[in-house]
mmCIF file of C-alpha atoms in Angstrom:
data_model
loop_
_atom_site.group_PDB
_atom_site.id
_atom_site.type_symbol
_atom_site.label_atom_id
_atom_site.label_comp_id
_atom_site.label_asym_id
_atom_site.label_seq_id
_atom_site.Cartn_x
_atom_site.Cartn_y
_atom_site.Cartn_z
ATOM 1 C CA MET V 1 9.143 39.427 42.491
ATOM 2 C CA SER V 2 6.681 37.884 45.086
ATOM 3 C CA THR V 3 3.491 35.706 43.934
ATOM 4 C CA THR V 4 0.469 34.819 45.815
ATOM 5 C CA THR V 5 -1.153 31.369 45.287
ATOM 6 C CA ALA V 6 -4.939 31.451 45.073
ATOM 7 C CA VAL V 7 -6.602 29.256 48.036
ATOM 8 C CA ALA V 8 -10.130 28.493 48.878
ATOM 9 C CA VAL V 9 -12.079 31.780 50.001
ATOM 10 C CA ALA V 10 -13.326 29.891 53.168
ATOM 11 C CA PHE V 11 -9.612 29.515 54.963
ATOM 12 C CA PRO V 12 -8.539 32.813 56.519
ATOM 13 C CA TYR V 13 -4.760 32.322 55.608
ATOM 14 C CA THR V 14 -2.835 33.059 52.695
ATOM 15 C CA LEU V 15 1.125 32.302 51.762
ATOM 16 C CA THR V 16 3.060 34.731 49.471
ATOM 17 C CA ARG V 17 6.294 33.918 48.008
ATOM 18 C CA MET V 18 9.154 36.085 48.915
ATOM 19 C CA GLY V 19 12.196 34.363 47.733
ATOM 20 C CA VAL V 20 15.155 31.777 48.429
ATOM 21 C CA VAL V 21 16.843 32.072 51.565
ATOM 22 C CA MET V 22 19.527 29.620 51.415
ATOM 23 C CA THR V 23 21.096 27.518 48.881
ATOM 24 C CA PRO V 24 23.898 24.681 48.833
ATOM 25 C CA GLU V 25 27.615 26.361 49.668
ATOM 26 C CA GLU V 26 29.797 25.483 46.908
ATOM 27 C CA GLY V 27 32.692 23.261 47.739
ATOM 28 C CA ASN V 28 30.664 22.341 51.380
ATOM 29 C CA ALA V 29 30.867 18.782 51.379
ATOM 30 C CA TYR V 30 28.136 18.577 54.071
ATOM 31 C CA GLU V 31 25.744 20.336 51.898
ATOM 32 C CA ALA V 32 26.562 18.365 48.716
ATOM 33 C CA GLU V 33 22.695 17.088 48.475
ATOM 34 C CA GLY V 34 20.920 19.930 49.598
ATOM 35 C CA VAL V 35 20.101 22.058 52.174
ATOM 36 C CA LEU V 36 16.176 22.001 53.230
ATOM 37 C CA ASN V 37 13.248 21.621 55.704
ATOM 38 C CA PRO V 38 14.723 23.775 58.535
ATOM 39 C CA GLY V 39 13.584 24.359 62.242
ATOM 40 C CA SER V 40 14.083 27.918 63.760
ATOM 41 C CA GLY V 41 14.329 29.681 66.772
ATOM 42 C CA HIS V 42 15.944 32.620 68.536
ATOM 43 C CA THR V 43 19.057 32.866 70.385
ATOM 44 C CA PRO V 44 18.716 34.396 74.256
ATOM 45 C CA ASP V 45 19.696 37.813 72.737
ATOM 46 C CA GLY V 46 16.928 37.723 70.209
ATOM 47 C CA THR V 47 18.429 36.705 66.736
ATOM 48 C CA LEU V 48 16.706 34.603 64.427
ATOM 49 C CA TYR V 49 18.332 31.303 63.382
ATOM 50 C CA LEU V 50 17.364 28.455 61.154
ATOM 51 C CA LEU V 51 18.351 25.241 61.698
ATOM 52 C CA PRO V 52 18.442 23.421 58.390
ATOM 53 C CA ARG V 53 19.118 19.684 57.547
ATOM 54 C CA LEU V 54 22.379 19.686 55.634
ATOM 55 C CA VAL V 55 22.632 16.400 53.223
ATOM 56 C CA ALA V 56 25.844 15.187 52.411
ATOM 57 C CA THR V 57 26.807 12.576 49.519
ATOM 58 C CA GLY V 58 24.982 9.375 50.344
ATOM 59 C CA ASN V 59 21.978 11.111 51.807
ATOM 60 C CA VAL V 60 23.821 11.387 55.110
ATOM 61 C CA SER V 61 22.028 14.485 57.138
ATOM 62 C CA ARG V 62 23.591 16.752 59.616
ATOM 63 C CA VAL V 63 21.389 19.841 61.573
ATOM 64 C CA GLY V 64 23.060 22.930 60.791
ATOM 65 C CA LEU V 65 22.713 26.692 62.290
ATOM 66 C CA ALA V 66 22.076 29.673 60.401
ATOM 67 C CA ARG V 67 21.421 33.144 61.562
ATOM 68 C CA VAL V 68 18.820 34.704 59.417
ATOM 69 C CA ILE V 69 19.753 38.054 57.372
ATOM 70 C CA ILE V 70 16.862 40.310 57.111
ATOM 71 C CA THR V 71 16.329 42.926 54.714
ATOM 72 C CA ASP V 72 13.594 45.595 55.141
ATOM 73 C CA GLY V 73 11.856 43.128 57.163
ATOM 74 C CA VAL V 74 11.913 40.331 55.142
ATOM 75 C CA PRO V 75 14.505 37.241 55.184
ATOM 76 C CA THR V 76 16.919 37.383 52.303
ATOM 77 C CA GLY V 77 19.529 35.167 53.470
ATOM 78 C CA VAL V 78 21.766 33.180 56.073
ATOM 79 C CA GLU V 79 25.069 33.136 57.472
ATOM 80 C CA ARG V 80 26.440 29.527 58.162
ATOM 81 C CA GLU V 81 27.683 29.263 62.021
ATOM 82 C CA GLY V 82 28.267 25.221 61.715
ATOM 83 C CA VAL V 83 26.881 22.085 62.651
ATOM 84 C CA VAL V 84 24.912 21.719 65.864
ATOM 85 C CA LEU V 85 23.473 17.931 65.435
ATOM 86 C CA ALA V 86 25.251 15.299 63.663
ATOM 87 C CA PRO V 87 24.531 11.527 63.303
ATOM 88 C CA ASP V 88 27.097 10.259 66.302
ATOM 89 C CA GLN V 89 25.070 7.972 68.152
ATOM 90 C CA GLY V 90 24.952 4.234 67.200
ATOM 91 C CA TRP V 91 20.884 4.515 66.929
ATOM 92 C CA GLU V 92 21.636 7.262 64.447
ATOM 93 C CA ARG V 93 23.492 5.168 62.132
ATOM 94 C CA GLY V 94 22.846 2.151 60.098
ATOM 95 C CA ALA V 95 25.299 -0.146 58.093
ATOM 96 C CA ASN V 96 24.822 1.537 54.937
ATOM 97 C CA ASN V 97 22.731 4.955 56.135
ATOM 98 C CA ALA V 98 22.924 7.307 58.353
ATOM 99 C CA GLY V 99 21.509 10.674 59.418
ATOM 100 C CA VAL V 100 19.688 13.265 61.692
ATOM 101 C CA GLU V 101 17.012 14.448 59.458
ATOM 102 C CA ASP V 102 14.240 17.305 59.134
ATOM 103 C CA PRO V 103 14.185 19.053 62.615
ATOM 104 C CA ARG V 104 11.073 20.945 63.950
ATOM 105 C CA VAL V 105 12.184 23.358 66.741
ATOM 106 C CA THR V 106 9.565 24.708 69.271
ATOM 107 C CA TRP V 107 10.517 27.206 71.994
ATOM 108 C CA VAL V 108 8.291 26.291 75.177
ATOM 109 C CA PRO V 109 8.584 29.032 77.502
ATOM 110 C CA LEU V 110 7.039 27.189 80.367
ATOM 111 C CA LEU V 111 10.246 24.783 80.328
ATOM 112 C CA GLY V 112 12.575 27.903 79.125
ATOM 113 C CA LEU V 113 13.813 25.293 76.291
ATOM 114 C CA HIS V 114 13.812 24.451 72.767
ATOM 115 C CA VAL V 115 12.255 21.291 71.957
ATOM 116 C CA MET V 116 13.816 19.761 68.774
ATOM 117 C CA THR V 117 12.304 16.697 67.294
ATOM 118 C CA TYR V 118 13.807 15.358 64.632
ATOM 119 C CA VAL V 119 14.265 11.966 62.578
ATOM 120 C CA ALA V 120 17.090 9.242 63.198
ATOM 121 C CA TYR V 121 17.966 7.335 60.101
ATOM 122 C CA GLY V 122 19.554 4.354 61.560
ATOM 123 C CA PRO V 123 19.643 0.380 61.828
ATOM 124 C CA LEU V 124 16.049 0.108 61.172
ATOM 125 C CA GLY V 125 14.976 3.037 59.274
ATOM 126 C CA PRO V 126 13.652 6.286 60.547
ATOM 127 C CA ARG V 127 12.638 7.008 64.147
ATOM 128 C CA THR V 128 11.580 10.094 65.724
ATOM 129 C CA ALA V 129 13.746 11.761 68.413
ATOM 130 C CA VAL V 130 13.861 14.442 70.917
ATOM 131 C CA ALA V 131 16.729 16.753 72.256
ATOM 132 C CA VAL V 132 16.452 20.374 74.267
ATOM 133 C CA SER V 133 18.569 23.147 74.150
ATOM 134 C CA ASP V 134 18.536 26.650 75.756
ATOM 135 C CA ASP V 135 20.497 28.126 73.234
ATOM 136 C CA LEU V 136 20.236 26.426 69.956
ATOM 137 C CA ARG V 137 23.666 25.260 69.939
ATOM 138 C CA ALA V 138 24.466 22.479 72.489
ATOM 139 C CA TRP V 139 21.475 20.142 72.474
ATOM 140 C CA ARG V 140 21.124 17.193 74.838
ATOM 141 C CA ARG V 141 19.536 14.261 73.369
ATOM 142 C CA LEU V 142 16.518 12.755 75.257
ATOM 143 C CA GLY V 143 16.727 9.673 72.691
ATOM 144 C CA PRO V 144 14.012 8.090 70.653
ATOM 145 C CA ALA V 145 9.973 8.675 71.214
ATOM 146 C CA LEU V 146 8.701 6.132 72.921
ATOM 147 C CA PHE V 147 4.712 5.456 72.943
ATOM 148 C CA THR V 148 2.848 3.965 76.059
ATOM 149 C CA TYR V 149 0.655 1.281 75.444
ATOM 150 C CA ASP V 150 -3.262 1.726 74.910
ATOM 151 C CA GLU V 151 -4.919 -1.511 74.928
ATOM 152 C CA ALA V 152 -7.728 0.089 72.899
ATOM 153 C CA LEU V 153 -5.645 0.712 70.249
ATOM 154 C CA ASP V 154 -4.860 -3.156 69.553
ATOM 155 C CA MET V 155 -1.506 -1.966 68.540
ATOM 156 C CA ASP V 156 1.759 -0.915 69.651
ATOM 157 C CA LEU V 157 2.885 2.304 68.098
ATOM 158 C CA ASN V 158 6.655 1.432 69.034
ATOM 159 C CA LEU V 159 6.554 -1.048 65.625
ATOM 160 C CA PHE V 160 6.339 1.974 63.319
ATOM 161 C CA HIS V 161 8.348 4.408 61.755
ATOM 162 C CA ASN V 162 7.186 7.786 62.269
ATOM 163 C CA LYS V 163 7.619 11.118 61.028
ATOM 164 C CA ASP V 164 6.670 14.522 60.855
ATOM 165 C CA THR V 165 6.826 15.366 64.670
ATOM 166 C CA VAL V 166 6.513 18.456 66.468
ATOM 167 C CA PHE V 167 5.556 20.155 69.545
ATOM 168 C CA PHE V 168 2.976 23.003 70.670
ATOM 169 C CA PRO V 169 4.698 25.579 72.396
ATOM 170 C CA GLU V 170 2.438 25.683 75.454
ATOM 171 C CA PRO V 171 0.260 23.108 77.378
ATOM 172 C CA VAL V 172 -3.168 22.107 76.452
ATOM 173 C CA THR V 173 -5.741 20.009 77.770
ATOM 174 C CA ALA V 174 -5.477 16.539 77.198
ATOM 175 C CA PRO V 175 -8.762 14.854 76.230
ATOM 176 C CA ASN V 176 -8.484 13.108 79.799
ATOM 177 C CA GLY V 177 -8.761 16.674 81.409
ATOM 178 C CA VAL V 178 -4.902 16.513 82.247
ATOM 179 C CA TRP V 179 -2.711 19.579 81.587
ATOM 180 C CA SER V 180 -0.165 18.210 78.937
ATOM 181 C CA PHE V 181 2.501 19.136 76.627
ATOM 182 C CA ALA V 182 0.902 18.179 73.251
ATOM 183 C CA VAL V 183 2.978 16.724 70.327
ATOM 184 C CA LEU V 184 1.936 15.857 66.711
ATOM 185 C CA HIS V 185 3.712 12.888 64.910
ATOM 186 C CA ARG V 186 2.810 10.897 61.776
ATOM 187 C CA PRO V 187 2.921 7.071 61.971
ATOM 188 C CA MET V 188 3.628 5.146 59.090
ATOM 189 C CA TRP V 189 1.470 1.829 58.989
ATOM 190 C CA ASP V 190 3.577 -0.400 56.410
ATOM 191 C CA LEU V 191 5.494 -2.730 58.513
ATOM 192 C CA GLY V 192 6.960 -4.149 55.457
ATOM 193 C CA GLU V 193 9.249 -1.542 55.599
ATOM 194 C CA VAL V 194 10.660 -3.008 59.077
ATOM 195 C CA LYS V 195 10.113 -6.793 58.428
ATOM 196 C CA PRO V 196 9.282 -8.051 54.846
ATOM 197 C CA GLY V 197 5.908 -9.591 54.477
ATOM 198 C CA GLU V 198 4.030 -7.950 57.203
ATOM 199 C CA GLY V 199 2.235 -5.409 55.166
ATOM 200 C CA VAL V 200 0.043 -2.556 56.551
ATOM 201 C CA ARG V 201 -1.247 -2.610 59.899
ATOM 202 C CA VAL V 202 -3.339 0.053 61.558
ATOM 203 C CA PRO V 203 -4.739 0.496 64.906
ATOM 204 C CA ALA V 204 -8.244 -0.520 65.960
ATOM 205 C CA GLY V 205 -10.892 1.689 64.366
ATOM 206 C CA ILE V 206 -8.674 3.041 61.542
ATOM 207 C CA THR V 207 -9.995 2.346 58.254
ATOM 208 C CA ASP V 208 -7.761 4.378 56.074
ATOM 209 C CA THR V 209 -4.676 3.095 55.836
ATOM 210 C CA ARG V 210 -2.963 6.232 54.667
ATOM 211 C CA GLN V 211 -0.145 8.153 56.660
ATOM 212 C CA SER V 212 -2.198 10.844 58.954
ATOM 213 C CA ILE V 213 -1.462 12.961 61.708
ATOM 214 C CA TRP V 214 -2.055 11.906 65.111
ATOM 215 C CA ILE V 215 -1.554 13.467 68.201
ATOM 216 C CA SER V 216 -0.182 12.534 71.957
ATOM 217 C CA TYR V 217 0.569 14.118 75.016
ATOM 218 C CA ILE V 218 3.222 14.042 77.986
ATOM 219 C CA PRO V 219 1.712 15.376 81.494
ATOM 220 C CA VAL V 220 2.992 18.376 82.824
ATOM 221 C CA ASP V 221 3.251 16.935 86.072
ATOM 222 C CA ALA V 222 5.457 14.538 84.827
ATOM 223 C CA VAL V 223 8.230 16.690 83.625
ATOM 224 C CA MET V 224 7.620 19.456 86.000
ATOM 225 C CA THR V 225 6.985 20.063 89.887
ATOM 226 C CA ASP V 226 6.434 23.112 91.573
ATOM 227 C CA GLY V 227 7.381 25.307 88.419
ATOM 228 C CA ALA V 228 11.250 23.194 88.191
ATOM 229 C CA VAL V 229 11.631 20.836 85.702
ATOM 230 C CA THR V 230 12.528 17.612 87.306
ATOM 231 C CA ASP V 231 12.468 14.897 84.583
ATOM 232 C CA ILE V 232 13.144 16.443 81.243
ATOM 233 C CA GLY V 233 13.483 13.040 79.774
ATOM 234 C CA ARG V 234 9.777 11.929 80.325
ATOM 235 C CA LEU V 235 9.354 14.663 76.999
ATOM 236 C CA ALA V 236 10.358 11.541 74.965
ATOM 237 C CA LEU V 237 7.551 9.464 76.501
ATOM 238 C CA TRP V 238 4.304 9.926 74.787
ATOM 239 C CA GLU V 239 0.744 8.841 76.042
ATOM 240 C CA GLY V 240 -3.019 9.408 74.744
ATOM 241 C CA HIS V 241 -2.550 8.948 71.215
ATOM 242 C CA ARG V 242 -5.290 9.722 68.600
ATOM 243 C CA PHE V 243 -5.986 10.302 65.093
ATOM 244 C CA LEU V 244 -6.037 13.736 64.375
ATOM 245 C CA ALA V 245 -6.329 14.254 60.680
ATOM 246 C CA GLY V 246 -6.304 12.467 57.525
ATOM 247 C CA SER V 247 -6.077 12.651 53.851
ATOM 248 C CA GLU V 248 -9.566 14.466 52.571
ATOM 249 C CA TYR V 249 -8.495 16.631 49.441
ATOM 250 C CA PRO V 250 -6.995 15.865 45.998
ATOM 251 C CA PHE V 251 -3.484 17.562 46.963
ATOM 252 C CA GLU V 252 -3.485 15.017 49.977
ATOM 253 C CA GLN V 253 -4.513 12.068 47.856
ATOM 254 C CA LEU V 254 -1.461 10.089 48.980
ATOM 255 C CA LYS V 255 -0.657 10.929 52.694
ATOM 256 C CA ILE V 256 -0.577 14.439 54.658
ATOM 257 C CA GLY V 257 1.822 15.264 57.944
ATOM 258 C CA GLY V 258 2.448 17.970 60.213
ATOM 259 C CA GLY V 259 4.561 21.193 59.462
ATOM 260 C CA PRO V 260 5.804 23.955 61.764
ATOM 261 C CA ALA V 261 4.972 24.007 65.519
ATOM 262 C CA PRO V 262 1.137 25.350 65.625
ATOM 263 C CA ILE V 263 0.853 28.792 66.638
ATOM 264 C CA ARG V 264 -2.241 30.754 68.012
ATOM 265 C CA VAL V 265 -4.624 32.903 66.372
ATOM 266 C CA PRO V 266 -7.681 34.130 66.786
ATOM 267 C CA GLU V 267 -9.588 31.202 65.223
ATOM 268 C CA GLY V 268 -7.481 28.593 67.334
ATOM 269 C CA TRP V 269 -4.109 26.687 66.828
ATOM 270 C CA LEU V 270 -2.801 27.127 63.264
ATOM 271 C CA LEU V 271 -1.213 24.300 61.790
ATOM 272 C CA MET V 272 0.647 23.903 58.450
ATOM 273 C CA HIS V 273 0.483 20.643 56.941
ATOM 274 C CA HIS V 274 1.849 19.076 53.752
ATOM 275 C CA GLY V 275 -0.256 16.949 51.672
ATOM 276 C CA VAL V 276 1.317 14.638 48.808
ATOM 277 C CA THR V 277 0.117 12.839 45.446
ATOM 278 C CA GLY V 278 1.531 10.393 43.224
ATOM 279 C CA VAL V 279 3.302 7.510 43.850
ATOM 280 C CA ILE V 280 6.100 6.719 46.576
ATOM 281 C CA ASP V 281 8.818 3.997 45.284
ATOM 282 C CA GLY V 282 10.183 2.922 48.763
ATOM 283 C CA ALA V 283 9.610 4.514 52.051
ATOM 284 C CA PHE V 284 13.462 5.355 52.460
ATOM 285 C CA SER V 285 14.392 6.599 48.687
ATOM 286 C CA GLN V 286 14.771 10.066 47.301
ATOM 287 C CA GLN V 287 11.336 10.184 45.625
ATOM 288 C CA GLN V 288 11.049 11.274 41.887
ATOM 289 C CA LYS V 289 7.284 10.603 41.330
ATOM 290 C CA VAL V 290 5.489 12.936 44.312
ATOM 291 C CA ASN V 291 4.198 16.096 44.842
ATOM 292 C CA TYR V 292 4.309 17.881 48.129
ATOM 293 C CA ALA V 293 2.061 20.999 48.454
ATOM 294 C CA ALA V 294 1.450 23.318 51.598
ATOM 295 C CA GLY V 295 -1.801 23.292 53.221
ATOM 296 C CA ALA V 296 -3.233 24.267 56.725
ATOM 297 C CA MET V 297 -5.918 23.634 59.223
ATOM 298 C CA ILE V 298 -7.326 25.150 62.345
ATOM 299 C CA LEU V 299 -7.421 23.415 65.434
ATOM 300 C CA ASP V 300 -9.630 24.120 68.595
ATOM 301 C CA ALA V 301 -8.189 26.657 70.848
ATOM 302 C CA ASP V 302 -8.907 24.126 73.896
ATOM 303 C CA ASP V 303 -8.893 20.841 72.520
ATOM 304 C CA PRO V 304 -6.203 20.852 69.452
ATOM 305 C CA SER V 305 -7.426 17.066 68.833
ATOM 306 C CA ARG V 306 -10.287 18.741 67.019
ATOM 307 C CA VAL V 307 -10.237 20.191 63.464
ATOM 308 C CA ILE V 308 -12.244 23.071 63.074
ATOM 309 C CA ARG V 309 -11.162 24.223 59.168
ATOM 310 C CA ARG V 310 -9.021 23.162 56.725
ATOM 311 C CA THR V 311 -7.746 24.186 53.233
ATOM 312 C CA SER V 312 -9.243 22.434 50.299
ATOM 313 C CA VAL V 313 -6.646 23.397 47.753
ATOM 314 C CA PRO V 314 -3.027 24.085 48.899
ATOM 315 C CA LEU V 315 -1.550 27.415 50.221
ATOM 316 C CA LEU V 316 1.257 26.855 48.060
ATOM 317 C CA LYS V 317 2.520 24.193 45.477
ATOM 318 C CA ALA V 318 5.276 23.677 43.231
ATOM 319 C CA GLU V 319 5.419 26.055 40.850
ATOM 320 C CA THR V 320 8.715 28.002 40.800
ATOM 321 C CA LYS V 321 11.838 26.282 39.310
ATOM 322 C CA ASP V 322 13.636 26.298 42.525
ATOM 323 C CA GLU V 323 10.187 23.943 43.763
ATOM 324 C CA THR V 324 9.884 21.646 40.904
ATOM 325 C CA ASP V 325 13.506 20.935 39.848
ATOM 326 C CA GLY V 326 15.866 19.260 42.686
ATOM 327 C CA ILE V 327 16.911 16.094 44.553
ATOM 328 C CA VAL V 328 13.239 15.420 44.972
ATOM 329 C CA PRO V 329 11.594 17.415 42.457
ATOM 330 C CA ASN V 330 8.277 19.112 43.148
ATOM 331 C CA VAL V 331 8.073 19.793 46.867
ATOM 332 C CA VAL V 332 6.899 22.622 48.975
ATOM 333 C CA PHE V 333 7.496 21.355 52.513
ATOM 334 C CA PRO V 334 7.048 23.698 55.184
ATOM 335 C CA THR V 335 8.887 23.609 58.612
ATOM 336 C CA ALA V 336 9.056 26.844 60.583
ATOM 337 C CA ILE V 337 7.194 29.853 60.871
ATOM 338 C CA GLU V 338 8.669 33.197 62.717
ATOM 339 C CA GLU V 339 7.638 36.631 63.386
ATOM 340 C CA ILE V 340 9.758 39.255 62.113
ATOM 341 C CA GLU V 341 8.996 43.000 62.718
ATOM 342 C CA GLY V 342 5.177 42.101 63.165
ATOM 343 C CA GLN V 343 4.965 39.927 60.102
ATOM 344 C CA LEU V 344 5.000 35.937 59.913
ATOM 345 C CA PHE V 345 7.032 34.156 57.611
ATOM 346 C CA VAL V 346 6.919 30.295 56.843
ATOM 347 C CA PHE V 347 9.913 28.492 55.924
ATOM 348 C CA TYR V 348 10.016 25.843 53.724
ATOM 349 C CA GLY V 349 11.961 23.062 51.576
ATOM 350 C CA MET V 350 11.918 23.755 47.929
ATOM 351 C CA ALA V 351 12.472 20.508 45.907
ATOM 352 C CA ASP V 352 14.830 19.034 49.015
ATOM 353 C CA SER V 353 17.568 21.015 47.651
ATOM 354 C CA LYS V 354 16.865 24.775 48.821
ATOM 355 C CA ILE V 355 15.075 26.706 51.411
ATOM 356 C CA GLY V 356 12.580 29.443 50.619
ATOM 357 C CA VAL V 357 10.332 31.629 52.605
ATOM 358 C CA ALA V 358 6.801 32.938 52.228
ATOM 359 C CA ARG V 359 4.863 35.599 54.073
ATOM 360 C CA LEU V 360 1.776 34.493 55.932
ATOM 361 C CA ASP V 361 -1.377 36.736 56.155
ATOM 362 C CA ARG V 362 -4.551 36.561 57.800
ATOM 363 C CA VAL V 363 -7.177 37.454 55.080
ATOM 364 C CA GLY V 364 -8.848 40.585 55.923
ATOM 365 C CA ALA V 365 -6.320 41.838 58.773
#
């Protein structure tokens, strides 16, 4: 039975639970510690797929491929089709850890490619990386994301771990007036996680040390010439970094992070995000004292570095047993949005153990 979570009247979108679409497969070693936080996309023949994070014993993650089963217009399950990305590269593995985690997948029509951002859990901890594909099955790594130096920030963003990264589906005009691909990311300011004793460091002008959403850009002309892709690797070199949004409301007290690729809506760009409360017990641990809830914000249609409106309470919070009990309890973590038969659906991680789906509706539509 579906349930709708009450939201602030001022926000024009709601989420309604529709059920669980993927649970760990019994006897599947790759899924021993959960299936969660999927990317999504359509193959050239139009078939909808999830790209779930599959977690094996020891918190070793891979990216799978699973065809979405649709019943009466609603996602109800999946059919697994294997693994498409594993921690095969040296920089995706440490001495006692490994993983390719939390894929966000954006179809970019101008490029004719799916662009995946994922977290490589390597020797120094989590690093954002980029890969591309034209069919969701064969992925070409572009390597770790790198940040160009901006002296005004008084800080090198390459020093920090970074997660929750996702590309916009179409170019936008950057603040400097350049037509650019845009990408959201979430720097983690505690350098003590990299080098003990360094503590929390933030760029110039930043007074709130909580982890927040930033936006960076890649000039289209750096990637394409005369409409043809000439340097796809440039998608992994980001510039024009600026703060986008931080914690403002009680359900975001600890930190926030971006969710699925933003989508065009009548009000501008709709960005789903997660807000976190509780206590972090080491940045790389499977947390037990946090609570993740789904929120959203509207970004300006012409300048997505501007937030126009945002939720003051969650659109969806951990309430069902599937969301409150799991590897990491009390987690609703939205990572993909897809349209099915004219209806938008959000796929989300449930307690770092399962994948759920919720219907996304526009108020008054």
